[in-house]
Coordinates of C-alpha atoms in Angstrom, one line a residue:
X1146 CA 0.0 0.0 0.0
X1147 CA 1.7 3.7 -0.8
X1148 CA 1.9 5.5 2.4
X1149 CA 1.0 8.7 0.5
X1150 CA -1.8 9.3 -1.5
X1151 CA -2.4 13.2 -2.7
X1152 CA -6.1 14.3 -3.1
X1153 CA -7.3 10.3 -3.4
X1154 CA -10.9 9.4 -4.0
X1155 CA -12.1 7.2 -0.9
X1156 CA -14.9 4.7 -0.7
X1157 CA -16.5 3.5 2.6
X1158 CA -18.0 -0.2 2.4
X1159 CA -19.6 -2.0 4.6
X1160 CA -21.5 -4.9 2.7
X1161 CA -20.6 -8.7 2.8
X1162 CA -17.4 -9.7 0.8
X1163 CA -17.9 -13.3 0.5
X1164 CA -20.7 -15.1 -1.3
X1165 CA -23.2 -16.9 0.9
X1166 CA -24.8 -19.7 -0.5
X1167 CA -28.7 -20.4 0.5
X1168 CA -28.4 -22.7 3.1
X1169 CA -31.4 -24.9 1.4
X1170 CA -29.0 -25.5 -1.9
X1171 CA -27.2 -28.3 -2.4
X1172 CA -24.5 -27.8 -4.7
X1173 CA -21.0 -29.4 -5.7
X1174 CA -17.5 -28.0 -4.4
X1175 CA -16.5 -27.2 -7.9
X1176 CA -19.9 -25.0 -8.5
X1177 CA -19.2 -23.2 -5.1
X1178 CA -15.5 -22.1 -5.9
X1179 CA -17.2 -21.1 -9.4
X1180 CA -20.2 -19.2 -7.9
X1181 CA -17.1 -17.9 -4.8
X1182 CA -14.9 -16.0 -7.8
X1183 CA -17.7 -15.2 -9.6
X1184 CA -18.7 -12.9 -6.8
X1185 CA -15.3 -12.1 -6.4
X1186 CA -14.7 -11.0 -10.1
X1187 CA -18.2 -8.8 -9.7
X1188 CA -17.5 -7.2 -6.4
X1189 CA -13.9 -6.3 -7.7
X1190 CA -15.4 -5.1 -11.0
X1191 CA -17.9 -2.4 -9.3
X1192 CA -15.5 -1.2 -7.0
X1193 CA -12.7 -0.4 -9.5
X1194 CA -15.7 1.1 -12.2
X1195 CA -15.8 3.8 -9.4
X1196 CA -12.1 4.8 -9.9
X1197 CA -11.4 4.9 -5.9
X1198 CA -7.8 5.1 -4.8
X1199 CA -8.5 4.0 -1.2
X1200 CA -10.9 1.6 0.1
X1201 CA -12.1 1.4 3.9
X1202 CA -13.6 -1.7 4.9
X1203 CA -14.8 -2.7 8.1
X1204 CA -14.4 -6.5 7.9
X1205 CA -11.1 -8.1 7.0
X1206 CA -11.0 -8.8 3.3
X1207 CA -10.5 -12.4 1.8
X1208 CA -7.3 -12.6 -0.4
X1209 CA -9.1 -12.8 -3.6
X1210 CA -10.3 -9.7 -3.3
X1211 CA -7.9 -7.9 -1.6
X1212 CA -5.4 -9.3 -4.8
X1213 CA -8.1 -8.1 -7.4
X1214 CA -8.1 -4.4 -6.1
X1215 CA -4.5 -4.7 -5.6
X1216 CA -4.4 -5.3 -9.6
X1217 CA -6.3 -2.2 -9.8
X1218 CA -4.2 -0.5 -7.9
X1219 CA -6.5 0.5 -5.3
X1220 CA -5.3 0.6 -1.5
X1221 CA -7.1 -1.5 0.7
X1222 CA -7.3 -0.2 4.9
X1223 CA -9.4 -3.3 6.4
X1224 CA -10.9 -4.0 9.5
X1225 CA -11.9 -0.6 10.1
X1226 CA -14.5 0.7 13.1
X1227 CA -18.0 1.3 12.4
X1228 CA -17.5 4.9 14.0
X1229 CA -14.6 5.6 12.4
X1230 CA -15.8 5.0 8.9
X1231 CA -19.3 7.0 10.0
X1232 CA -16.8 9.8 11.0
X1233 CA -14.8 9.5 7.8
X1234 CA -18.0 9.7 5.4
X1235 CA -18.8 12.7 7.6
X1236 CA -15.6 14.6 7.1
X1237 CA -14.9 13.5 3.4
X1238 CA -18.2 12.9 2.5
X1239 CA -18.2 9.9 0.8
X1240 CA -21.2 7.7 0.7
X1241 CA -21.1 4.4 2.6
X1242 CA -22.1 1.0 0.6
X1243 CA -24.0 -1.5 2.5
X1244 CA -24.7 -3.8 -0.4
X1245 CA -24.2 -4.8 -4.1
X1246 CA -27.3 -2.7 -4.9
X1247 CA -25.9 0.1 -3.7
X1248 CA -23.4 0.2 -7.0
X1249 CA -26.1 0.7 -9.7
X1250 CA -26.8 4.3 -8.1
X1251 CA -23.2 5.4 -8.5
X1252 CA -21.9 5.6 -4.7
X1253 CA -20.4 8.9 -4.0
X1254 CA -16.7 8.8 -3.5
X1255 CA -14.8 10.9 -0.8
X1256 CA -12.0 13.3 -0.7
X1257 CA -9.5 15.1 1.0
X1258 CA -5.9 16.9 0.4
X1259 CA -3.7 13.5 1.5
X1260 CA -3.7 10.3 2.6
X1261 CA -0.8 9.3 4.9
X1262 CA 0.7 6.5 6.8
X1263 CA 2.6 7.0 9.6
X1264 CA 4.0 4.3 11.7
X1265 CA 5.4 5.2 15.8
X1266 CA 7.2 3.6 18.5
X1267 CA 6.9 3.8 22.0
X1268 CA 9.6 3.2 24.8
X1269 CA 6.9 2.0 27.0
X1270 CA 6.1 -0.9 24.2
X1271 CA 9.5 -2.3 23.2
X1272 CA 9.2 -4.2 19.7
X1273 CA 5.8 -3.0 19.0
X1274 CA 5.1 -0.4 16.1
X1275 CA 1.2 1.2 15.6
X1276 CA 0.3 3.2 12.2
X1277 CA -2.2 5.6 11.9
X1278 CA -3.5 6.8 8.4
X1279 CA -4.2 10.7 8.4
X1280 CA -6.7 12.0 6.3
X1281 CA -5.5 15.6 5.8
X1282 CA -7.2 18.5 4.1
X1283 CA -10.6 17.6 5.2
X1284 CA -13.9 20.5 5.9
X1285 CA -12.5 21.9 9.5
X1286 CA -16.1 22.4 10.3
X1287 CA -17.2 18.9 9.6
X1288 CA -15.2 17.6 12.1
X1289 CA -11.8 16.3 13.3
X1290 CA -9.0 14.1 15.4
X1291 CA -6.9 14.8 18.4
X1292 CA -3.6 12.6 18.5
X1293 CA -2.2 12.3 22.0
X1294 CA 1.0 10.6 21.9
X1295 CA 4.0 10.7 23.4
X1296 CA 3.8 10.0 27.2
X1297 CA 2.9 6.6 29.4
X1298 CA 0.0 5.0 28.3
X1299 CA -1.9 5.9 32.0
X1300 CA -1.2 9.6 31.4
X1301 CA -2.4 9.7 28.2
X1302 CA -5.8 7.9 29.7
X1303 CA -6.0 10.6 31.9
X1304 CA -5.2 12.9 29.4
X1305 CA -8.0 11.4 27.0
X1306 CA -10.3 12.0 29.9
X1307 CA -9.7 15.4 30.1
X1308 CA -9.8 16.4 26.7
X1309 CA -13.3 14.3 26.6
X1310 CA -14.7 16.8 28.9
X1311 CA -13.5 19.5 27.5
X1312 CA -14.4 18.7 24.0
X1313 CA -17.9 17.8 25.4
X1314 CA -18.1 21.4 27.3
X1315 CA -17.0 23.6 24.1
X1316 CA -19.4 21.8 22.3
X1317 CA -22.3 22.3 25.0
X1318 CA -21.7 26.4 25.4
X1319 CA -22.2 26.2 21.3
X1320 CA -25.3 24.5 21.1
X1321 CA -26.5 26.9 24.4
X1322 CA -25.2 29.7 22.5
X1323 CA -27.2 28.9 19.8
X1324 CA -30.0 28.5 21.3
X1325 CA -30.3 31.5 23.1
X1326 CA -29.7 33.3 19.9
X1327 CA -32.5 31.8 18.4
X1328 CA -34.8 32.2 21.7
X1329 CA -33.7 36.5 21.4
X1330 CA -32.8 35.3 25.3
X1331 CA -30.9 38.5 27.4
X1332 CA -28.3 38.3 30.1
X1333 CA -29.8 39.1 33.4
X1334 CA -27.3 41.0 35.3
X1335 CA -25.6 39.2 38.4
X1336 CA -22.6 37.1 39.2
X1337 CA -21.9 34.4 36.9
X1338 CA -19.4 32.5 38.8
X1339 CA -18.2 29.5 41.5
X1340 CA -21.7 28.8 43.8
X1341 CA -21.4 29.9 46.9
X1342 CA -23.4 28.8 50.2
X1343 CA -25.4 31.8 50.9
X1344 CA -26.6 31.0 54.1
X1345 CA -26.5 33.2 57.0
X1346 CA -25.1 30.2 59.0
X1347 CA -22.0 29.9 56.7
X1348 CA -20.7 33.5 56.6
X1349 CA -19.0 32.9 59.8
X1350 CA -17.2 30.6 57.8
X1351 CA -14.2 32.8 57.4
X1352 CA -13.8 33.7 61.4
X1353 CA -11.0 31.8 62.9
X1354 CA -12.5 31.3 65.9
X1355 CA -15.5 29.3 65.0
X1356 CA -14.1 26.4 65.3
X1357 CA -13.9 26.4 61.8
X1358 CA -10.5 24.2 61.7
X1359 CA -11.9 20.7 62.6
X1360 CA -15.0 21.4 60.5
X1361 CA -15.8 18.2 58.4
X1362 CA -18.8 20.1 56.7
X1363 CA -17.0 22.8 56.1
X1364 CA -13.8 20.9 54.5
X1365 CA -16.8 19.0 52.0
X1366 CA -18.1 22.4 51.4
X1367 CA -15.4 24.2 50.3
X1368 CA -14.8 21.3 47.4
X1369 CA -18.3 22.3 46.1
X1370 CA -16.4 25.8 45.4
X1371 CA -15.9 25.6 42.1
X1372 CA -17.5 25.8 38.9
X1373 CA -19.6 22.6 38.1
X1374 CA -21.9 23.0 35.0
X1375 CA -20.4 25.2 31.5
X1376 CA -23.7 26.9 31.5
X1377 CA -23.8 30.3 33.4
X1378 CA -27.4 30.0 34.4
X1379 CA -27.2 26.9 36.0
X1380 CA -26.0 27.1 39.7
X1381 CA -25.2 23.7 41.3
X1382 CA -25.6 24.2 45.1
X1383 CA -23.8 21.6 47.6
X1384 CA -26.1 18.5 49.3
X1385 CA -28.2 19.5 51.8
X1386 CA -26.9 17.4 54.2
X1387 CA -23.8 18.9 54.1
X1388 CA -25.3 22.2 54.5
X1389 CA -27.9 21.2 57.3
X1390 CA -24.7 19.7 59.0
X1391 CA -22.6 22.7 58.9
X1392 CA -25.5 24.8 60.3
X1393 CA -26.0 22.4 63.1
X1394 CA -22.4 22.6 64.0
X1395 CA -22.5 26.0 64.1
X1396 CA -25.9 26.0 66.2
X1397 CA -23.8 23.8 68.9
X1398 CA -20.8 25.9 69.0
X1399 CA -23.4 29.0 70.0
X1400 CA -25.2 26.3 72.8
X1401 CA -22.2 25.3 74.2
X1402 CA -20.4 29.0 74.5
X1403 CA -23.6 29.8 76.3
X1404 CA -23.6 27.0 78.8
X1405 CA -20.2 27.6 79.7
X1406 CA -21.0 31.2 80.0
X1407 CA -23.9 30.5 82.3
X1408 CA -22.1 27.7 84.0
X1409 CA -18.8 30.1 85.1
X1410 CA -21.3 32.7 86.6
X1411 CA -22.9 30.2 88.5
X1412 CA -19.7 29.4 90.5
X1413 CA -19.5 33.2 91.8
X1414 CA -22.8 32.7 93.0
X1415 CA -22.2 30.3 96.4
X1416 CA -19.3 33.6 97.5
X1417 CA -21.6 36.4 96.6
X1418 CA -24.5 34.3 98.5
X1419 CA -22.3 33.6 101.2
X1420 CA -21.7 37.7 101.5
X1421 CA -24.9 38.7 101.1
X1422 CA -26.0 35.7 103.8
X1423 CA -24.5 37.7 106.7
X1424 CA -23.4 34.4 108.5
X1425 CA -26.7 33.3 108.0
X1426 CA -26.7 29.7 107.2
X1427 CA -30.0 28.4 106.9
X1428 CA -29.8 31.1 103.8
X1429 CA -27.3 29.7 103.0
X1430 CA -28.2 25.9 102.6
X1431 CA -30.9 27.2 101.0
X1432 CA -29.1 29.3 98.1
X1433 CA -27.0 26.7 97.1
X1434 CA -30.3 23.8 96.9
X1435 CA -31.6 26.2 94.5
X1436 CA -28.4 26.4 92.5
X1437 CA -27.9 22.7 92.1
X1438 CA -31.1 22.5 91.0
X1439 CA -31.4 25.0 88.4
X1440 CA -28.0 23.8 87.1
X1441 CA -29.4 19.9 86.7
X1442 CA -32.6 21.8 84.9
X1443 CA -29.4 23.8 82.7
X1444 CA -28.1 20.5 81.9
X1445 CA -30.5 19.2 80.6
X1446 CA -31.7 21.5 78.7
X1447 CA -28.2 21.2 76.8
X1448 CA -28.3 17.6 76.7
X1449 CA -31.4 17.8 74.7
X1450 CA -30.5 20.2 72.6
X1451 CA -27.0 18.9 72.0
X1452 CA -29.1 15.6 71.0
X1453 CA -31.6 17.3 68.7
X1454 CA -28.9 19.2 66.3
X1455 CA -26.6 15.8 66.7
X1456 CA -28.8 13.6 64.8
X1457 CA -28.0 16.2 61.9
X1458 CA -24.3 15.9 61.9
X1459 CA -24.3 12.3 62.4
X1460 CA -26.0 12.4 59.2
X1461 CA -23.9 14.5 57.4
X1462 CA -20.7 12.1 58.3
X1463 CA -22.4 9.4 57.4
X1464 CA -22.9 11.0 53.9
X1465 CA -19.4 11.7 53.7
X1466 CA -18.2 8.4 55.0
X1467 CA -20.2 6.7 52.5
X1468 CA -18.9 10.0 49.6
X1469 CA -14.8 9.9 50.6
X1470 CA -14.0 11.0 47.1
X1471 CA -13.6 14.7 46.6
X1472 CA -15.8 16.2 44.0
X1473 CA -15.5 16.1 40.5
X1474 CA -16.7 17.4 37.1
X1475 CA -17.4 14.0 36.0
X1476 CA -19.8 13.4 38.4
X1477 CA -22.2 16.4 37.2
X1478 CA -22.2 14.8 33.2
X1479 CA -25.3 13.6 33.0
X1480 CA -29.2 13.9 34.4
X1481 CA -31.2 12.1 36.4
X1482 CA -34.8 11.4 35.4
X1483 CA -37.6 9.4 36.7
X1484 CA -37.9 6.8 34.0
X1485 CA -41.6 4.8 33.8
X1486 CA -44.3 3.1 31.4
X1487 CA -48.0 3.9 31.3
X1488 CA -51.2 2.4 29.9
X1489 CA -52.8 4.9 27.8
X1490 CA -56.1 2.4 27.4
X1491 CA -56.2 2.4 31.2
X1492 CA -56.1 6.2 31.9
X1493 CA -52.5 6.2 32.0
X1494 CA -52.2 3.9 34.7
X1495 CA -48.4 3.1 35.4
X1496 CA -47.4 -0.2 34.8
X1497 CA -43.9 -0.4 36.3
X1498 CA -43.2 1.7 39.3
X1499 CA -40.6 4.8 38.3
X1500 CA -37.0 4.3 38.6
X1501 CA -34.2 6.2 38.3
X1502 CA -32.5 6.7 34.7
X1503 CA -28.8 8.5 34.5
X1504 CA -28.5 10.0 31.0
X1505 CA -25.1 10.9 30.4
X1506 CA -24.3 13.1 28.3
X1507 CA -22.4 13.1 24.9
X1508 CA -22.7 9.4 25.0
X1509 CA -24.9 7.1 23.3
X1510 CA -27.7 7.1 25.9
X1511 CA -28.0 10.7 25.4
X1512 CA -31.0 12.1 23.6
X1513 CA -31.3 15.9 21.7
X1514 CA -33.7 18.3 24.0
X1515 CA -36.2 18.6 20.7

């Protein structure tokens, strides 16, 4: 095969390359191998009657026809993706053929400035060698290939990864771009940024002496800081949980300060009683009943209250316990929708209870919003 082709004329196929005999027909060995090169001969015949210089094939070719279109002189790239070749036809716009019919209609070829082969090696794979055929030259706007090469194979993963999302993001602000174009939307003035926890119970994040330090709700929070969706309308707030939990910790810090407020003035109280007593001890006796008492009442009246709000937090670290990983972009690529089937005879009675679907997006679950 030439490892450069300039401006070459590309055909897609897709349709069987072997003859398949009707499996209700009994026939002799020497009829099949006639019937075998007599499809051969045909398939070979239509291909090169379309003048193609390259032909992309997702199945691997049998040697008889691979040697006929090599006679031809018509390069041959086999075993090729389904996707790919979809994404080829896109970008060169050549016409796929899924069957011998297909040839009578003259099957548009593709095109594009070069074709070229280009084999690498890797340190990381000693011995091995990978080519790549580039199709130069084709409609930018029709679409295109990133080539990541060059670093360790888990790198690069991560690397893919990254410029998945990213790809996925430039392509969502177009299509929202577009859309509000179309829909004569306006900007509605504001902040289009991180999303910040707005409640009055978090602005005493920043003060040191909160307590702030040993704050697991406010060391989840403070992940959530960050911009999670490429739209600038949508605001993603943090879990409720979380937020619940950092308002309840904040809730006990202000009950405790206030106990040991109230508790340190009650131990001046006996010496002032004791002064103001005279001497007097059944005053005395008395003073300090009263005291015990109202401190038991004090007690557990913090008890209780340190018991309501603590159901809260213990449900926030559970939520984290069961969440360790920080948060991520991935995570927010996709929706959640109720998902069930109804019986329109039956006044749309549900037939299956509704569960949760994830559609992610970009992917082949995903469906367009029209």
């Amino acid at each position: 095969m030439p490892r450069y082709v300039a401006a070459p004329r590309i055909m897609l196929l897709t349709l069987p390359l072997e003859y398949t005999r009707q499996p209700s027909r009994y026939v002799s060995l020497d009829e099949e191998l006639r019937m075998q090169q007599g499809f051969v001969e045909k398939l070979v015949q239509r291909v090169a009657g379309a003048a193609p210089d390259v032909v992309l094939v997702d199945k691997p070719v049998p040697g008889q026809v691979l040697e006929g279109l090599m006679r031809n002189r018509i390069a041959v790239i086999q075993s090729v993706k389904r996707g790919v070749i979809r994404a080829v036809a896109r970008c060169t716009g050549a016409e796929i053929v899924t069957s011998m019919d297909k040839f009578s209609s003259y099957p548009r070829a593709g095109s594009c400035g070069a074709l070229a082969v280009q084999t690498f090696e890797h340190r990381s794979l000693p011995e091995f060698r990978k080519s790549f055929v580039f199709l130069d030259g084709c409609i930018e706007a029709l679409g295109g290939t990133i080539v990541l090469r060059g670093e360790s194979f888990d790198k690069l993963d991560d690397i893919k990864q990254v410029v998945d999302l990213v790809v996925g993001l430039t392509y969502s602000v177009h299509l929202e771009t577009a859309l509000l174009t179309d829909e004569f939307a306006l900007a509605v003035p504001g902040k289009y940024g991180p999303e910040r926890a707005s409640s009055a119970a978090l602005s005493a994040a920043g003060d040191s002496g909160d307590g702030s330090a040993g704050s697991l709700a406010l060391l989840a929070l403070s992940e959530y800081d960050l911009v999670l969706s490429s739209s600038p309308s949508v605001r993603i707030p943090p879990p409720h949980v979380l937020v619940c939990m950092r308002e309840k910790e904040l809730a006990v810090r202000l009950i405790s300060d206030k106990f040991n407020q109230m508790t340190a003035g009650r131990r001046d109280a006996p010496a002032a009683g004791d002064a103001l007593a005279g001497g007097t001890g059944m005053l005395f006796v008395a003073s300090r009943h009263q005291g015990a008492a109202s401190a038991n009442r004090m007690r557990q009246q913090y008890a209780s209250e340190l018991a309501l709000h603590g159901s809260y937090i213990h449900e926030g670290r559970m939520f984290l316990h069961n969440n360790p990983d920080a948060v991520s972009l991935w995570d927010y690529q996709g929706i959640v929708v109720a998902y069930m089937l109804t019986c329109r005879k039956s006044g749309y009675r549900l037939c299956t209870a509704p569960q949760y679907h994830q559609i992610a997006f970009y992917t082949g679950t995903d469906i367009p919003l029209g």
